[in-house]
CSV table of C-alpha atoms in Angstrom, one decimal:
chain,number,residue,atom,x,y,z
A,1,UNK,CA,0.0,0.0,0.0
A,2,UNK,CA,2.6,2.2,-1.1
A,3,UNK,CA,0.2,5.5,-1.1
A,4,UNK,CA,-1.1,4.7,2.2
A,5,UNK,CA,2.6,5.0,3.4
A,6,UNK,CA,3.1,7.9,1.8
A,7,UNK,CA,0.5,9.6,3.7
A,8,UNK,CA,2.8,8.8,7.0
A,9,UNK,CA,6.1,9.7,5.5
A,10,UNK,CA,4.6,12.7,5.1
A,11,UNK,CA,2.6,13.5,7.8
A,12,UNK,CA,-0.6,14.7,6.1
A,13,UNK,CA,-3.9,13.7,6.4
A,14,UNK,CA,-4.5,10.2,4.9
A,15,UNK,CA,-7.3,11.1,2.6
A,16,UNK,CA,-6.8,14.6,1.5
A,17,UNK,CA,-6.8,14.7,-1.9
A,18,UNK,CA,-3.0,13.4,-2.7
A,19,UNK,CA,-1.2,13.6,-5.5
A,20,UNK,CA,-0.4,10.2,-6.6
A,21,UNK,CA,3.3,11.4,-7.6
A,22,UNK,CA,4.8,8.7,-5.6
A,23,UNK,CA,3.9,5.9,-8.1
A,24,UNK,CA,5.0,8.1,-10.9
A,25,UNK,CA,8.5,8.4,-8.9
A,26,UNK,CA,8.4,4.9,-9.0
A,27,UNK,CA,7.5,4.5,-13.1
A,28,UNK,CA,10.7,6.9,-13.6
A,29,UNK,CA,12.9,4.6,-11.3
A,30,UNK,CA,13.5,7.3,-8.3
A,31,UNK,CA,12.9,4.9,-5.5
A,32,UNK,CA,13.3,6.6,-1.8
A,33,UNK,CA,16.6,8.0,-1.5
A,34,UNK,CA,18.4,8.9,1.7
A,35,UNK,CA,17.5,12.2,3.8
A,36,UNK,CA,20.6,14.0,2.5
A,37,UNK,CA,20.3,12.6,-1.2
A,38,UNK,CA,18.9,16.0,-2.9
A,39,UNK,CA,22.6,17.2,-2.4
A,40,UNK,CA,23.5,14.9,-4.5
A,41,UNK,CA,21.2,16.7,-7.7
A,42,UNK,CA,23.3,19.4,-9.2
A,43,UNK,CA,21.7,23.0,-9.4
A,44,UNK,CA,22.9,23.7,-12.9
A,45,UNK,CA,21.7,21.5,-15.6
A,46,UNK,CA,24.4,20.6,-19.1
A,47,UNK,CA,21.9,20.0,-21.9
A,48,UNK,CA,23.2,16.7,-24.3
A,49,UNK,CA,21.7,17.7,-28.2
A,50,UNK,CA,22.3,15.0,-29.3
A,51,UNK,CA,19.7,12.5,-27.1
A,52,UNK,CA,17.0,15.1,-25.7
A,53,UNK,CA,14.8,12.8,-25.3
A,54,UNK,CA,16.8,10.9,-22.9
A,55,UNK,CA,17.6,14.2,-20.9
A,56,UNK,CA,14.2,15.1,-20.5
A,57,UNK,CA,13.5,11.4,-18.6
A,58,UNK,CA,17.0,12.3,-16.8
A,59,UNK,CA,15.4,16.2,-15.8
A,60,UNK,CA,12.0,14.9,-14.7
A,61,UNK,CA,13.6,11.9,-12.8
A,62,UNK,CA,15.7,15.2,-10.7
A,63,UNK,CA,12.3,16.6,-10.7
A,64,UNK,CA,11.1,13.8,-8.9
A,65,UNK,CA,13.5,13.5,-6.4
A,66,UNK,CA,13.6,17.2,-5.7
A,67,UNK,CA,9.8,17.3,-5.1
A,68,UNK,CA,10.1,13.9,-2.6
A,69,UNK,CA,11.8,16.0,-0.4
A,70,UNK,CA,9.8,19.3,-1.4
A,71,UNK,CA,12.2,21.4,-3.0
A,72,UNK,CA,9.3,22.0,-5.3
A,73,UNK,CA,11.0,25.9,-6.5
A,74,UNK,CA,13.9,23.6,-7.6
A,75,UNK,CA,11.6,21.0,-8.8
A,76,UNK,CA,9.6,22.5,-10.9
A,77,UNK,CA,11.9,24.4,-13.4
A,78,UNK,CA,13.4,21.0,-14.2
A,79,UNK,CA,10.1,19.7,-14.7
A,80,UNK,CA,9.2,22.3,-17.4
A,81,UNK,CA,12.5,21.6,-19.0
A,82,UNK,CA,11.7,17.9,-19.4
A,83,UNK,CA,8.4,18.6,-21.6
A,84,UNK,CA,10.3,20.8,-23.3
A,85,UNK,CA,12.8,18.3,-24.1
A,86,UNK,CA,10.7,15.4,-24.0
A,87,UNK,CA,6.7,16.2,-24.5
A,88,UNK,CA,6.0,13.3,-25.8
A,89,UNK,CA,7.1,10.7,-23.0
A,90,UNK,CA,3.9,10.1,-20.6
A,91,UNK,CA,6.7,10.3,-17.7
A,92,UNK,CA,7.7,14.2,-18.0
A,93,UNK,CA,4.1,15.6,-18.4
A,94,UNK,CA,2.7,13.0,-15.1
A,95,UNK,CA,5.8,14.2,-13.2
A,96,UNK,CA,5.1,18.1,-14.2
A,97,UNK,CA,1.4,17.7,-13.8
A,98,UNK,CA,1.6,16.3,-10.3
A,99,UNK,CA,3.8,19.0,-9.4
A,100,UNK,CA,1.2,21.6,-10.6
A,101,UNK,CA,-1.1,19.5,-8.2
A,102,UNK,CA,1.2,19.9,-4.9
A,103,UNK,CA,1.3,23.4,-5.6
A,104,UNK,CA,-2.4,23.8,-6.3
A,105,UNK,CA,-2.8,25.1,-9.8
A,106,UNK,CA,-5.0,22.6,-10.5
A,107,UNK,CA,-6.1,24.0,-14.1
A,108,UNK,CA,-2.3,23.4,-15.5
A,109,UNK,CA,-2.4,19.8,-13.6
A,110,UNK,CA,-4.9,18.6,-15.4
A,111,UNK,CA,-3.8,20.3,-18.4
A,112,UNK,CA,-0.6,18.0,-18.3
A,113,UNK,CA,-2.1,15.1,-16.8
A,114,UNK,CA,-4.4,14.7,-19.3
A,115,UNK,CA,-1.3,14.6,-21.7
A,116,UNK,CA,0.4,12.2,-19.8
A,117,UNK,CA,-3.1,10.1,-20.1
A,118,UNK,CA,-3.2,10.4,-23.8
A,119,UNK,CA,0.4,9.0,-23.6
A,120,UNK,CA,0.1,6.1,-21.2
A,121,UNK,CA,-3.5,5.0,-21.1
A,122,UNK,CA,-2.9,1.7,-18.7
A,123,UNK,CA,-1.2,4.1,-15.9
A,124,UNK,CA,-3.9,3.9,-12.9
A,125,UNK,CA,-1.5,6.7,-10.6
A,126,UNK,CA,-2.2,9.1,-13.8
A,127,UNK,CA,-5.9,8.9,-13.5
A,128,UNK,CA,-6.1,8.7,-9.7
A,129,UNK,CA,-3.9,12.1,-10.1
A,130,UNK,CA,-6.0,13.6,-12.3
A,131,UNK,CA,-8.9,12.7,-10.2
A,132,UNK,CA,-7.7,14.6,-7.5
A,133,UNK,CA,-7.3,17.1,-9.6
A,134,UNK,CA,-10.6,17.5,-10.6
A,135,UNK,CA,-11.7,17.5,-7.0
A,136,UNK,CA,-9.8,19.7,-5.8
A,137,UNK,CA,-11.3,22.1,-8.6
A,138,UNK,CA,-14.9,20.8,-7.3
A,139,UNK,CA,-15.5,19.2,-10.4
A,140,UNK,CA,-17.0,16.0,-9.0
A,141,UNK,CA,-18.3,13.8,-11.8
A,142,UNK,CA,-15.2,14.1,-13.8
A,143,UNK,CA,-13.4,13.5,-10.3
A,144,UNK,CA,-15.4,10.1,-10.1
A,145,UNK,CA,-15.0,9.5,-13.8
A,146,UNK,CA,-11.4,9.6,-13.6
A,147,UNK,CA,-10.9,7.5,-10.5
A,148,UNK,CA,-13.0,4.5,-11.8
A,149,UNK,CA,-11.4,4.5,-14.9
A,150,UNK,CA,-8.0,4.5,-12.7
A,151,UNK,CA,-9.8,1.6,-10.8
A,152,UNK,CA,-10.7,-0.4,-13.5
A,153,UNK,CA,-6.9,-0.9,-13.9
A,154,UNK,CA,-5.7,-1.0,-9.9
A,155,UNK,CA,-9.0,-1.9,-8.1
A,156,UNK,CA,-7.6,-2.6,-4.6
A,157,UNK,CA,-5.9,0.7,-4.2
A,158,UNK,CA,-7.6,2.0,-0.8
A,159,UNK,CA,-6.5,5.7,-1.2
A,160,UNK,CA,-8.1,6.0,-4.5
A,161,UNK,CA,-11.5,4.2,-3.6
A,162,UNK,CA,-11.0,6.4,-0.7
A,163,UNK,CA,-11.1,9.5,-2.8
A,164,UNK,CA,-14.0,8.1,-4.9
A,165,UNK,CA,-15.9,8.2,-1.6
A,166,UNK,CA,-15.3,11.9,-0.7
A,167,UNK,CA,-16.6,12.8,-4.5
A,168,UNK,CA,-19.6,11.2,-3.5
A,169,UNK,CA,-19.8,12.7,-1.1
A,170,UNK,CA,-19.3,16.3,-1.8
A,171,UNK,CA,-21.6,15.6,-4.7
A,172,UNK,CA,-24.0,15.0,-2.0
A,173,UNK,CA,-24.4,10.5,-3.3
A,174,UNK,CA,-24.2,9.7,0.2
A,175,UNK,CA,-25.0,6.2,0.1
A,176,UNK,CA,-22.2,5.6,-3.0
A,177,UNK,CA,-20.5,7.5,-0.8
A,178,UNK,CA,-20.7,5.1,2.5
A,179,UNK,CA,-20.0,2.1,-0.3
A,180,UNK,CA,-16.9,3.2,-1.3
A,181,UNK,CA,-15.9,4.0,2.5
A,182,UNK,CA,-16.8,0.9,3.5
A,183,UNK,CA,-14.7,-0.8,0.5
A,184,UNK,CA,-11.7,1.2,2.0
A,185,UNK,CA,-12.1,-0.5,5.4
A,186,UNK,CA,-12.8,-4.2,4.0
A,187,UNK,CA,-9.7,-3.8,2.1
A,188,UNK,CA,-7.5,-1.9,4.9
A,189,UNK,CA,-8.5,-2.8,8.3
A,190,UNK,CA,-6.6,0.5,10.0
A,191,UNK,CA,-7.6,3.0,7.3
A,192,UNK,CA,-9.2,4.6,10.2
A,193,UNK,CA,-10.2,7.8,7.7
A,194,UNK,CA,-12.9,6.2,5.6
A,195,UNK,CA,-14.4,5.4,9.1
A,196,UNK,CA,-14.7,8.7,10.5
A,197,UNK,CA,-16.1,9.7,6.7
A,198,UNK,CA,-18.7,7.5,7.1
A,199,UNK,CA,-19.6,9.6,10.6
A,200,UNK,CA,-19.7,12.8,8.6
A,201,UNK,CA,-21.9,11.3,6.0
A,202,UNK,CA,-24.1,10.0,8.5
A,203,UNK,CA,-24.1,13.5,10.8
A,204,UNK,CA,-25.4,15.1,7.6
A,205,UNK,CA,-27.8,12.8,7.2
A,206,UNK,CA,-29.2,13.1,10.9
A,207,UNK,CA,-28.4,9.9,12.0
A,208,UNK,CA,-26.5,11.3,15.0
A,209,UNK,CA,-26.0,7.6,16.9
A,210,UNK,CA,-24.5,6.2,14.0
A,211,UNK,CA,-22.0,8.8,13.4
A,212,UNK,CA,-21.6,8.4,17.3
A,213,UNK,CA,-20.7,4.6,16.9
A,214,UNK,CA,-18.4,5.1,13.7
A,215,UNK,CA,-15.9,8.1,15.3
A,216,UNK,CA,-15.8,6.0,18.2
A,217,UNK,CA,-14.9,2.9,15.8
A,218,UNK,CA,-12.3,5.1,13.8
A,219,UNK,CA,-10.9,6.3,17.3
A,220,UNK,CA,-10.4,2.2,18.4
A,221,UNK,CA,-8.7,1.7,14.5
A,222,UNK,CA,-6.7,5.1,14.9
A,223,UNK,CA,-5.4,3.4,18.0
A,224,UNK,CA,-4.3,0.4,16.6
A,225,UNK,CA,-2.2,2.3,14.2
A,226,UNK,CA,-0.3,4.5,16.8
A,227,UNK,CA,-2.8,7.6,15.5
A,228,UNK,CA,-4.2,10.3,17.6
A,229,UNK,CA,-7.1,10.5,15.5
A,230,UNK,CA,-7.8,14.1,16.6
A,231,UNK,CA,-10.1,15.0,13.9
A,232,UNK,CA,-12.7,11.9,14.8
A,233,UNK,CA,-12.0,12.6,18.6
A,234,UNK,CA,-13.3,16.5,17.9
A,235,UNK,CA,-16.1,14.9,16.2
A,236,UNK,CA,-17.5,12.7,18.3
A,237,UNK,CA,-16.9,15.7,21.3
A,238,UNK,CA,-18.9,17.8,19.1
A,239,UNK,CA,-21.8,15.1,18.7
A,240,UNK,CA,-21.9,14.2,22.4
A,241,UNK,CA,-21.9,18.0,23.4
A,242,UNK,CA,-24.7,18.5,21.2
A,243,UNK,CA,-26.9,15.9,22.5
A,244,UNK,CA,-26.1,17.1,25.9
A,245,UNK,CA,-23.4,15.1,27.3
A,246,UNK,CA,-21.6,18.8,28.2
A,247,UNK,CA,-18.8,17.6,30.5
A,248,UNK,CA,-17.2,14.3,28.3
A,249,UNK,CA,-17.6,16.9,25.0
A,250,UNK,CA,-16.1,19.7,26.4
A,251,UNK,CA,-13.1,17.4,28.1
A,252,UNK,CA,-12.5,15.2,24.6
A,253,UNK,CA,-12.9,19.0,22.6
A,254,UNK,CA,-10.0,20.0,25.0
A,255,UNK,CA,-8.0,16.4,24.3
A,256,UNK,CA,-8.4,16.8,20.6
A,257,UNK,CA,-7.1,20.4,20.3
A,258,UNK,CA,-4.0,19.7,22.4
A,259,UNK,CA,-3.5,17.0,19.3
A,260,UNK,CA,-3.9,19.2,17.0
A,261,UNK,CA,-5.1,22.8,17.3
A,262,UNK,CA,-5.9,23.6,13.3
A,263,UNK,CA,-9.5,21.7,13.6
A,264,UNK,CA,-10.0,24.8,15.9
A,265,UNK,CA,-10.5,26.6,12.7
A,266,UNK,CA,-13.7,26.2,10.0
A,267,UNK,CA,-12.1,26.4,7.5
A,268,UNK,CA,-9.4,23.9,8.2
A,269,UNK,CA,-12.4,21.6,9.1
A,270,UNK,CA,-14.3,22.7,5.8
A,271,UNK,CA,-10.7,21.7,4.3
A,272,UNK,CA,-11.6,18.0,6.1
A,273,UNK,CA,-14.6,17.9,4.3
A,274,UNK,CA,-17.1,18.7,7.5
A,275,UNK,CA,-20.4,19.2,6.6
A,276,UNK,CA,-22.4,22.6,7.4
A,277,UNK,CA,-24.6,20.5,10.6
A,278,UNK,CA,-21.2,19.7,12.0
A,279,UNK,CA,-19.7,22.8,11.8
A,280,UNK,CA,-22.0,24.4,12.6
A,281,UNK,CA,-22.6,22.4,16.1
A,282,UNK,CA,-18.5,22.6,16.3
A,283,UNK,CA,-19.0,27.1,16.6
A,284,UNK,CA,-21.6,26.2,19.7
A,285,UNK,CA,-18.7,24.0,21.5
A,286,UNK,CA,-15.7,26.3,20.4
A,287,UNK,CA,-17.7,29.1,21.7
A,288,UNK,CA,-17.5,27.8,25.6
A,289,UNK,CA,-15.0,29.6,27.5
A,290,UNK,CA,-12.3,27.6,28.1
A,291,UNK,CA,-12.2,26.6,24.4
A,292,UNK,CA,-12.1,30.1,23.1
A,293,UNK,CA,-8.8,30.7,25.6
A,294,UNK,CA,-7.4,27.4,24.6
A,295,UNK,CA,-7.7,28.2,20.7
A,296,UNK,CA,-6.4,31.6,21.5
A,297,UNK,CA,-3.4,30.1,23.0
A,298,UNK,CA,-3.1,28.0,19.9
A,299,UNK,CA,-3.5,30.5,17.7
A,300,UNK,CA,-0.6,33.3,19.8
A,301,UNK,CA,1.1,29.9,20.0
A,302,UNK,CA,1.6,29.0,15.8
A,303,UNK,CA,2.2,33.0,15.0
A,304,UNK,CA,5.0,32.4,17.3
A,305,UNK,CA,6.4,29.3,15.7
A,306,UNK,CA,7.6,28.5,12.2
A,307,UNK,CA,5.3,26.1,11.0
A,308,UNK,CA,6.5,23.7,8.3
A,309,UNK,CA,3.6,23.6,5.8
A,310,UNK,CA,2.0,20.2,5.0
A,311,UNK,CA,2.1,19.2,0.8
């Protein structure tokens, strides 16, 4: 489950519309070099005329490389260089394309995606790329498109079905939406994320005791995978505070912004893909007193500190 990894290698959120680049890496032969290894890349590049073609692959493989350790302002340069050099290899164009999606300009990610498509037609990471692309630009049906055809190819891949289940869910399919979470789950037992999505679906829905019994199932699977789980931990404080239970939602509110103070903020949780009755339960809680101070000491707290920003 080599995108699953990822996700922990990197520290982000398991589910939030990744690029796939890490299987295209793996097309161009980059493998996981060593911490230090990007000193290794030379800063000035020595174009060869006489095998461009060959140069490009050799640019977008640096590209690669670069971008695993995100040293995307050096990535991307040699990326461009590489279509230049080489537009009509599927490996420059997916490796440019995905580096458009890290650095959120979605439009020219698909743009070169779609090129790398046209060139490799059997590459399931393309598509899956392509479909987070397209949701991150809250185009969902082409989203879904996209990622079934990328299924049709790899249909085990957790992190793709994964991302089929949030476009059905921000296209408001709920129950394909709760199919395709569930299909995460059967497939990877500690994908603890397609659990808690389930909750949200079902928050949205009104059926507040099931989205009770799946955060506090997520919670149980975070567990087992040495996660925190803060974002299902707010939810189910959220839920519990709502339906009155004042003291354990206030005290697991507190617990789950220790973890991680930015699901303090809407906007990180509209980010997470909460739905309006959630959020706008979560202002009720966040407005209690020693909340507000806690999130204000957060918030005094990050402008203080550098904080290394997530791909």
């Amino acid at each position: 489950m080599i995108l699953v990894k990822l996700t922990k290698v990197l520290g982000i959120n398991p589910v939030r519309y990744r690029s796939y680049l890490t299987s295209i890496f793996i097309a161009l032969g980059c493998g996981v070099m060593p911490v230090n290894a990007q000193a290794l890349v030379p800063h000035t590049v020595k174009l060869n005329f006489s095998n461009l073609e060959q140069q490009g692959l050799a640019l977008a493989r640096d590209a690669a490389q670069l971008a695993q350790f995100e040293q995307y302002d050096l990535a991307l340069p040699r990326a461009r260089l590489a279509v230049q050099l080489a537009p009509q290899t599927y490996q420059t164009q997916a490796v440019l394309g995905s580096l458009y999606l890290r650095k959120e300009d979605y439009t020219k990610a698909i743009a070169n995606l779609t090129t790398a498509h046209n060139l490799k037609k059997d590459n399931p990471a393309i598509l899956f790329s392509l479909g987070s692309a397209y949701l991150r630009k809250s185009d969902y049906n082409s989203a879904i498109q996209k990622i079934k055809q990328g299924l049709a190819i790899a249909p085990k891949e957790p992190t793709a079905i994964f991302d089929l289940g949030n476009a059905y869910y921000l296209a408001k399919r709920y129950d394909e939406a709760i199919a395709e979470f569930t299909r995460v789950v059967e497939i990877e037992k500690k994908f603890w994320a397609a659990t808690n999505n389930i909750g949200l679906v079902e928050y949205e829905r009104g059926n507040v005791d099931k989205a009770i019994e799946f955060w506090e199932t997520a919670i149980t699977q975070a567990a087992a995978a040495d996660d925190k789980a803060a974002e299902a931990k707010l939810a189910l404080a959220v839920a519990l505070y709502t339906k009155g239970d004042l003291t354990k939602g206030l005290k697991m509110s507190e617990d789950a912004l220790k973890i991680d103070p930015r699901y303090g903020r809407v906007d990180f949780l509209k980010e997470n893909l909460w739905g309006e009755k959630l959020i706008t339960d979560a202002r009720a809680v966040f407005q209690n007193p020693s909340l507000k101070e806690l999130l204000q000491q957060s918030e005094l707290s990050t402008k203080r500190t550098p904080q290394r920003r997530s791909p």
